[in-house]
Each structure stands twice: as C-alpha cells, then as structure tokens.
Amino acid sequence: MSIISKLKKHNILGRSGSGFPVGLKWEIVKQAKANKKYIVVNGAEGEPNVFKDKYILENYPEEIIQGIKIALETIDNSSAYIYLRKDYYKKFSKDLKKLIKGLPIELFEKTGGYLAGEETVVCQAIEGGKLEPRIKPPFPSQEGLWGCPTLINNVETFYCVSKIAKNEYKNNKFYSISHDIKHKGVYELPEDSTIKQILKQTNNLPDFDFFVQAGGGASGEFLLSKELNRQVKGIGSIIVYNRDTTNAFFLMKKLVEFFHKENCDKCVPCREGIYRINEMFERKQIDKKTLKDLFFVLEETSFCPFGKGAVNSLMSLYSKLLK
Amino acid sequence: MSKDKKISITINGKKIKANSGQTILEAALNNGIDIPALCFHSDLKIKSNCRMCLVEIKGKKGLHASCSTKAESGMEVITDSAKINKARKINLELIFSQHCEECGDCIWNFNCELSKLAKKYKVEITRFSDRKKGFPVYQFGPSIIFDSSKCIDCGNCVEVCENQGVNFLEIRKKQNVSQIIPSKDKNKDCIYCGQCITHCPAGAFQAVGEFEDVEKFLKEKRKGKTIIVQFAPAIRTSIGEEFDIPYGTTITGKLVAGIRKLGVDKVFDVSVGADFTTVEEADELIEKIENKETPCLSSCCPSWVKFVEFNYPEFIPNLATTRSPQIILGGLIKTYWAKKQGIAPKDIVVVSIMPCVAKKYEIQRKELEINGLKPVDYVLTTRELAYLFKKHKINLRKLKPQKSDAALGVSSGAGVIYGASGGVAESTLRTAYAKISGKKLSKIEFKQVRGMKEVKKAIININGRKIKLVVANGIGNAKKILEELKKNPKVYDAVEVMACPGGCIGGGGQPVPSNEINRKERAKGLYKIDAGKEIRMAHENPIIKKIYKDFLNNSQIIHLVCHTKYSAKKKENKF
C-alpha cells in the first residue's frame, strides 16, 4: 500500500491547526505537473504556550527525517526545507544536520514573528520576500516556493508519516499542557481524547475553579470547565487558568496587544480593527457594539486566517468571562 | 484552457459572460456592474487589502473578495446583501479612521470613490478618532507632496514606486503599526514621476502647488509682465476628461480658448518646441552613430534624466544633450520671440501646462538658464489647469475652438506624437532617415514602436545601416535595458525612455483615474492628429526652417537655446 493510500486510510489530518487531510495534500503535490517541487517541514511553532514541535524535535528527530525521506521518495524532483523558529534552529540544527547526511534537505532559520508560521508567509520567508500572506488560491500545493508545487506540513505530521510507514501509528496526537497545573509538559495521547480526559490522564485536572484555552495560546478558543467534553480543535494545546487568580480583562488585554503587534497590517480589518480593539483595552473603555462590529469584520473579511483566529480566541474569552 | 474561453456566471440574478481566468470583479466591471474597490488598479497586482469588494457566492460560506476570486462557470454571485453592506460599512469606517479630511483640496475632487461610498453605505465617518492626526507631510523636490495623514495604507504607491525601480516609498512598522514613509537609504531617491499621485485612491499625494499656488502666475500680470502659456502635446487629448468629454477626444482648440479666457497674453503649442527637439536629437543620434558612440539615450523625460543621473551616472555621456520641448520653446520665447516683439526677456513669464510633475523639477535646473533667466517660470499640470478653469467657471465643453498664436508657428505631426511612448523615437527617426539617406520616407509611420507595450524593439534600415532601437515606458523596464547595455553597449543604438505608463499621456500630472483604458484612448487621439497633418516631419516644418535660418544659425546660439548638460546627483530628499 502506498504511503498516500495509508495516509488516506488513517484519515490523517495536518497537525498545524487547520486540519487539512494529509493524504489529499500529498496527492495534489505528487500529481502536479512540474519540473521542480518542494517539501517544507513547518517548525515555526508560533502559538504561545505550544511546545510540542520542540518536544518532537528533541525526542524524535530520526522519525522526522524518516518522514521527510518518505516525502522525497513519493514526490518526484523534490527537495526539502526544515523551517525552524530561531531558538529551535539554534538548539536542533546540529543534530538534524547529522541525520540529514546526503539527503536534499536544507535547514532554514525562521524570520519574523507569529504570522511567519502561516504557510504562504513561510513561502515568502524562504524566498526572502515581504512577510505577508499570499492570496489563496493558488494554494502552496499548486504554487508554493518560487511558483513550484510545495508540500507544507507540520513537524508532527512528518512524525506521523514515519509511524504510519512502519505500521506503528496509533492514532495519537501530541498535546502541550501548561500554566496553572502541576505537570506541565507534552503528552502523546489518542487524538479523539476529550480535554477533560487529557487533563485527567495527565493528572492535571484542577480541583479549583478554572477555565482553559485550547488549540493554541493565541488563536485557541476559551472554554469553561463545564465545556471540556470535547476534543481540542486546532493545534494540540491546553492552557489551564485558575479562575480566581486570573484577571480576565488583563488576559484579554495581553492577547489583544499580541495580535496588534503580530498582525502584518496588510488588510483593513486586521490593521485598523485590532488597532481599535487595542485602543479600547488600553483606555479600559469597551464599547460592546463596536467590539461586536469589529469581531464581525475580522471574522468575515480579514485576508488570511489570522483575523479569524483572533476572533476565535478573543470573542470566546470576552463572551464567557468578561461580558 | 484558452484564455479567450468564455464562461457564464450570474451576478445579482443577471447572466453575464466572463473570460476564463478573470476575477469576479473584472467580469463585473466589464459588464457595467459596480463593485466598490479601493486598492484595485488595473496597472497593479491584486493585493486585496481594502476588503471592500466583498461578495457572496452561492454554495460557499462567508464573504469573498471579488478582486482575488476567479470567476467560475455557473457561479452565482451576489454583490448586495445586508451582510455585505454591513461589512463594507464597518470597513469603510475603519478606513475613514485613517482619513478624516476636508475634501476641498484633493485631486479626486468630485470624483472621490471614498466619499461616494461613504454616502452609499451611510458611513459614520468619525466613528473612530483620526488615527493619523499630526502624521507628517513630506515634500519631494519641487514636484510632489505626500500628506501621510490622508494615507489609507493600500500600498499602491509603494508598488508603483517599486515597479519604477525607484523604491523610494517604503512600508515601515512604527509603534506596532505600519506606515508608508520615504526611504532613508542614501541610494534611493524620488525621480518625481508622480505615479504615486495617479495611483493613490485617497488623494494622499498631490503636485506641489496643486491648489494654493495655482493662480500665482496670473498675478504677475499686475506687475506689467507678459504672460505666455505653452501647452504640452499630451494635454489636448486628456484634459477633456475633467469636463466629462469622452476619453481621447482631441480638444486643442477648446483648450486654447480656455487658456485665453484666463487673461493671458499668448498661447503657444509645445509641439513646436518638440519639432526643434526632434531636429537636434536626430543630429545627435546621427553623430553618435557615425562616431560609434551609441547608444544615444533620449532625454526629454525629466524623471528618466534624474534616474540616470542618480542611479546610473555612468550613462550620463549617452544622454542626448538636446533640451526638452518645453525648455527649447520657452528659451525661444525669451530670446527670438522677445527680440521680435521688442519685449525685455525679464518681463516675460512663461507658463507650461504639462502632463507631468517632474517638469516642475526640470525648470529649476540652473544649467538651463539663458542669460540668467529660466526658460520656463511655472509648470502647471493638466489637473491644475482643469482646477483653474473650474475655479474661473470656464467650461471647456461650452467653448468655441480657437487657434494658438501663430507667432511661433504650427507644429508638424511629429511634434504631437511626443505625448505617447514611442513618439519621440518615431519623430527622430523620420528626420534622421531623411538626413542620412537624403530621401523621403515612403512609409512615414513606425508602427513597431507604437502602443502600450512596456518595451518595444525595432531594427530600422537606413541606407543599409541597421539602427537598433528600443523604446520603454516605465523606469523599471528602462532599468532592465540599462543593465543589458552595461553588459553589451552595442545591443541598442537608440533608446527612448518615458517614465510613465504609455508615455506622457499616462503622466503624473494627468487627470485621475489614469489607467490602461483611458491611456490607450489618449494616445490614439494624438496619432489621429498626426495622421491628419500635412507636414509630419519636424525638419520640414516651415517655422523650424525659418528660425534655423534667422536665429539658430550658429553653433553657439544653438547650444545656448537647444542643449544642456548633466551631472551625477546626490540624494535630494532627506527626512
């Protein structure tokens, strides 16, 4: 059975947060007609409080390289980049280079911030262009690096590929668990686990009143303790907050500042909308109608997933804990 | 799939045809369906920044930017719904939070897309406080003003500046928000082409003196001065747009009548100056070919000249020393004509109407002075003249055509096509051909160098001698040619460059909007004038012959009135 068939059979979804079917992506790139194709391993890991790619780079570098090797064999005329955030590059490049040996794999040190993990911005970064998202379509799998079909997958996805190839895949996923808990860390658990199960199994279920942000430390949705019988959407992370010791207004203010600083200023809703939300939080004068309107245009009209991600986190936090 | 393949889509229930590969916005605009779009310009890449052109597509979730979504066969598009209108209204309010302005002095005047949309979507313009209050106003040389407090960050100016190979305008983050600012890099400087002006949807760029100083020259009349207005070739088919006259309509006579109504003493046609430029440049070209000193680079575009002086000074010896048409005619007015009329040159004020803002820079060049006097005292753009007409309640539509003053004659057809890219090269070739071969051209038109194409090449055979010609519009294209010449100086003998798209007809001083549609028509109008002229070669123009015989009859005077020199330039715009 080919790797693509196996990926499809196991219904593997990308581990970057967007959850695109991996088998389908590989098939598109494989079938694209081009003299040159690229593979990019995305190790940008820009969401705050998410550190599972780091964990995998540290503990399973052979599996990652094995996964890339399979991709190189599957996709003709291809070469690969491992795109790593600065500190990961420093920490892991030496070991990775040893494993790469003669393979056509290059390491690339990430430039830019949060947004530089978005797949089209990754292409811009590697090409040395402006760190702004590109119009989609064309998707990178059609026209990515230098206009060539490009397979971009998360570090964890390549780990999964190597496991699947060896028939060792157990439908697991990596979860970063952090903040007001006792056992901070990365855990490999079944991908259909609920948040509650994960917290329980890792001995992290608090005995105090709490809420969580699941699926990314910036864009993840905020959930109350009664809403935990569901899987983690987006990237595998759970951040636990003690409800009594956490100032939700301050938390939101920090998040808004983050989005204000990290957005690329390209489109009106992100540049101007987040500017105005930030202004309201700085002045501590929240106009509910305006906030609602700004969430609306961010959600509906922003250029790239950044705006939607911001709304996903900010709106859930505001409506559940601040209103 | 062939590009011409037609598909059909439905917009607001109406079935329309679209070309395969077209975006929804393009298909809509082609079919007369209006979708608001601010950052869209047919010259530029799709950026999809302003998020105004939002539409709904049946079967697809959410709102979609029509500028960046391809039309697909059978697609059902809605451009007007409560959700769309709400999103547009809020985004407009955010745009206006960068653009709280008084509208009186804006180049978009009554044609402002922003204010039209504000009305349509009942926008609360001051919902948010003015984020850009107190943002700096920059002046670039004597040509351009950039009021960054009006900027809506669409990035069009940065893109045109980059396309020009100039890269003077940059986006920089300041306190977590991007701003458009002039570059501090000592190797980047403005060349005053003014394409930022014609591509800005928000009127953040304008010419220096565009509004306040526009009447200054008329006041000189009170000081007993003789006021001469001379108008450029490219104006006659463009200024009509400001008075709702269809694109490309030739209104030379109405233009002359309008200028006279302002109360000036004489109205001359710069196309006559262009005939002198042609004759001199043809001589230079021939000389350079004979002395094996090619390539010969054209020099009547002041932005191009500044670009060479600043970015490629090693090519200065190749620039034709012939002065541009407005400078030669201005010089002749203050020498030959002044003497004939018995007026002291210092009592003459020459005002040029130009499609260009770089011409404001050109007239300040010291080396052009004749006996201590500038050949031209003021430059007004096409837009400025239109503004002045409107201020004086002069409606070009209603005027009876008049002829320009005959004291400096009538131009040949060659002088008129100067306004379009390729026009200078064609005019020069017509004359150079006759001079080298001693024969009359059987076919006078050099169609290879006409049209809107960015780079046009031709090999012209004169008496067995092959002249390799290249014509470029847009400095970015010219830059590529210079790089080619750096590698091999023999690839071209003659190079014509105009900084603006399509040549002067797309100049930075022309009416807005300025895009591929109206530029084409403006150029067509000029070629039509040429085709209808009896005399189509500069050197055959009787007034040219007469002035060379009576006045420009020794090399010293020819040099004084018709030639100039260039020098390497340092950065002029530092902030």
PDB file of N, CA and C in Angstrom, chain B residues 66 70 78 131 208 287 327 339 348 387 415 431 457-458 461 490 545 565:
ATOM      1  N   SER B  66     -13.958  39.907  -4.218  1.00  0.00           N
ATOM      2  CA  SER B  66     -14.176  39.614  -5.645  1.00  0.00           C
ATOM      3  C   SER B  66     -12.937  39.914  -6.483  1.00  0.00           C
ATOM      4  N   LYS B  70     -11.473  34.050  -8.572  1.00  0.00           N
ATOM      5  CA  LYS B  70     -11.689  33.819 -10.003  1.00  0.00           C
ATOM      6  C   LYS B  70     -13.145  33.458 -10.279  1.00  0.00           C
ATOM      7  N   ILE B  78     -23.590  37.373  -5.515  1.00  0.00           N
ATOM      8  CA  ILE B  78     -24.445  38.469  -5.043  1.00  0.00           C
ATOM      9  C   ILE B  78     -23.539  39.592  -4.569  1.00  0.00           C
ATOM     10  N   ARG B 131      -6.802  58.447  13.527  1.00  0.00           N
ATOM     11  CA  ARG B 131      -5.558  57.809  13.948  1.00  0.00           C
ATOM     12  C   ARG B 131      -4.340  58.524  13.370  1.00  0.00           C
ATOM     13  N   VAL B 208       3.121  69.669  -6.043  1.00  0.00           N
ATOM     14  CA  VAL B 208       3.424  70.870  -5.265  1.00  0.00           C
ATOM     15  C   VAL B 208       2.674  72.039  -5.898  1.00  0.00           C
ATOM     16  N   GLU B 287      25.255  61.700 -35.247  1.00  0.00           N
ATOM     17  CA  GLU B 287      26.642  61.918 -34.829  1.00  0.00           C
ATOM     18  C   GLU B 287      27.149  60.744 -33.987  1.00  0.00           C
ATOM     19  N   ILE B 327      11.444  73.409 -22.712  1.00  0.00           N
ATOM     20  CA  ILE B 327      12.597  74.260 -22.407  1.00  0.00           C
ATOM     21  C   ILE B 327      13.077  74.977 -23.673  1.00  0.00           C
ATOM     22  N   LYS B 339      12.825  89.372 -28.818  1.00  0.00           N
ATOM     23  CA  LYS B 339      13.516  90.367 -29.630  1.00  0.00           C
ATOM     24  C   LYS B 339      12.598  90.892 -30.731  1.00  0.00           C
ATOM     25  N   ILE B 348       8.978  88.746 -19.417  1.00  0.00           N
ATOM     26  CA  ILE B 348       8.117  87.680 -19.930  1.00  0.00           C
ATOM     27  C   ILE B 348       8.025  86.564 -18.892  1.00  0.00           C
ATOM     28  N   TYR B 387      -8.427  72.525 -12.759  1.00  0.00           N
ATOM     29  CA  TYR B 387      -8.889  73.110 -11.498  1.00  0.00           C
ATOM     30  C   TYR B 387      -9.047  74.629 -11.644  1.00  0.00           C
ATOM     31  N   GLY B 415       5.638  66.456 -33.875  1.00  0.00           N
ATOM     32  CA  GLY B 415       5.689  67.135 -32.581  1.00  0.00           C
ATOM     33  C   GLY B 415       4.564  66.748 -31.659  1.00  0.00           C
ATOM     34  N   THR B 431      13.070  62.105 -39.144  1.00  0.00           N
ATOM     35  CA  THR B 431      14.027  63.138 -39.546  1.00  0.00           C
ATOM     36  C   THR B 431      15.408  62.540 -39.819  1.00  0.00           C
ATOM     37  N   LYS B 457      10.774  46.956 -29.523  1.00  0.00           N
ATOM     38  CA  LYS B 457      12.072  46.949 -30.195  1.00  0.00           C
ATOM     39  C   LYS B 457      11.870  46.972 -31.703  1.00  0.00           C
ATOM     40  N   ALA B 458      12.806  47.586 -32.404  1.00  0.00           N
ATOM     41  CA  ALA B 458      12.742  47.597 -33.868  1.00  0.00           C
ATOM     42  C   ALA B 458      14.149  47.772 -34.422  1.00  0.00           C
ATOM     43  N   ASN B 461      16.293  50.034 -41.026  1.00  0.00           N
ATOM     44  CA  ASN B 461      17.334  50.002 -42.052  1.00  0.00           C
ATOM     45  C   ASN B 461      17.400  51.344 -42.771  1.00  0.00           C
ATOM     46  N   LYS B 490      26.546  47.546 -27.262  1.00  0.00           N
ATOM     47  CA  LYS B 490      26.158  47.572 -28.689  1.00  0.00           C
ATOM     48  C   LYS B 490      24.776  46.969 -28.940  1.00  0.00           C
ATOM     49  N   LYS B 545      12.391  75.707 -40.161  1.00  0.00           N
ATOM     50  CA  LYS B 545      13.357  76.151 -41.171  1.00  0.00           C
ATOM     51  C   LYS B 545      13.673  77.632 -41.007  1.00  0.00           C
ATOM     52  N   LYS B 565      23.519  70.183 -20.145  1.00  0.00           N
ATOM     53  CA  LYS B 565      24.474  69.175 -19.659  1.00  0.00           C
ATOM     54  C   LYS B 565      23.905  68.513 -18.406  1.00  0.00           C
TER      55      LYS B 565
END
